């Protein structure tokens, strides 16, 4: 009997976690949950309403009264459709400025509590690949498989640079490196749920993960382990 487990994939900007998470989800027939998209959607709503990303009370109230839903986009397109109070904001949340806002509001404990509650509800049935910063440590501390992807700042900035170019933008490398550093600093030094590897997580350095083949190898290892999952007599799962 197939045991549908919970897979946590954490890592900093540009670590390749989205690519890996989406492919693992597709290979396993699991639901892909991009928690960063939830922080981004909330940051977008605050911007539209003129609520400061540093206003802890305002942001907490906003988080409690907002619906963020993630829907699979269909077989060919692996990314999710992100709905903010019903509206499709999938494209709008990808702006660099909104990513920075997501990182800022992610320092507010009340915002985290509201979003973590939604994320845990999404994972209750199992069969999920959830990606973010605190999935293995806080959101799903008992996830059956926890992966932490890391990579050098330079390589991650290079990926981000190419991604921006691919979107028709004209990024400046020095600025992209600075942005990546700033985001790393904010995400890993916040007091509540900082970005870090879970003690029982497996770290994979993706600095050399430039070739498609290497991505596939990481995905294959995760999928092979997930497929071995069996339910034990005491109700636990063995991989
Ligand atoms: O994964 P991403 O770059 O789309 O996430 C944007 C920001 O959202 C990230 O810099 C910090 C915040 N975030 C978070 O605090 N916790 C998560 N689980 C996911 C994202």
PDB file of N, CA, C and O in Angstrom, residues 52 74 109 153 165 220 230:
ATOM      1  N   UNK A  52       1.869  49.314   6.071  1.00  0.00           N
ATOM      2  CA  UNK A  52       3.331  49.175   6.071  1.00  0.00           C
ATOM      3  C   UNK A  52       3.730  47.733   6.381  1.00  0.00           C
ATOM      4  O   UNK A  52       3.154  47.102   7.268  1.00  0.00           O
ATOM      5  N   UNK A  74      -2.300  22.678 -13.597  1.00  0.00           N
ATOM      6  CA  UNK A  74      -2.568  21.767 -14.707  1.00  0.00           C
ATOM      7  C   UNK A  74      -1.330  20.978 -15.048  1.00  0.00           C
ATOM      8  O   UNK A  74      -0.248  21.288 -14.587  1.00  0.00           O
ATOM      9  N   UNK A 109       5.871  37.727  14.070  1.00  0.00           N
ATOM     10  CA  UNK A 109       5.350  36.459  14.604  1.00  0.00           C
ATOM     11  C   UNK A 109       3.858  36.224  14.318  1.00  0.00           C
ATOM     12  O   UNK A 109       3.457  35.102  13.998  1.00  0.00           O
ATOM     13  N   UNK A 153      26.497  32.209  -2.422  1.00  0.00           N
ATOM     14  CA  UNK A 153      25.785  33.449  -2.751  1.00  0.00           C
ATOM     15  C   UNK A 153      25.982  33.785  -4.230  1.00  0.00           C
ATOM     16  O   UNK A 153      25.030  34.143  -4.930  1.00  0.00           O
ATOM     17  N   UNK A 165      16.837  38.235 -16.412  1.00  0.00           N
ATOM     18  CA  UNK A 165      17.095  38.470 -17.836  1.00  0.00           C
ATOM     19  C   UNK A 165      16.069  37.742 -18.690  1.00  0.00           C
ATOM     20  O   UNK A 165      15.559  38.276 -19.664  1.00  0.00           O
ATOM     21  N   UNK A 220      15.763  12.396  -8.252  1.00  0.00           N
ATOM     22  CA  UNK A 220      15.687  10.926  -8.256  1.00  0.00           C
ATOM     23  C   UNK A 220      15.947  10.349  -6.864  1.00  0.00           C
ATOM     24  O   UNK A 220      15.272   9.411  -6.438  1.00  0.00           O
ATOM     25  N   UNK A 230       6.979   3.135   4.001  1.00  0.00           N
ATOM     26  CA  UNK A 230       5.956   2.160   4.418  1.00  0.00           C
ATOM     27  C   UNK A 230       5.476   2.495   5.821  1.00  0.00           C
ATOM     28  O   UNK A 230       6.231   2.982   6.654  1.00  0.00           O
TER      29      UNK A 230
END
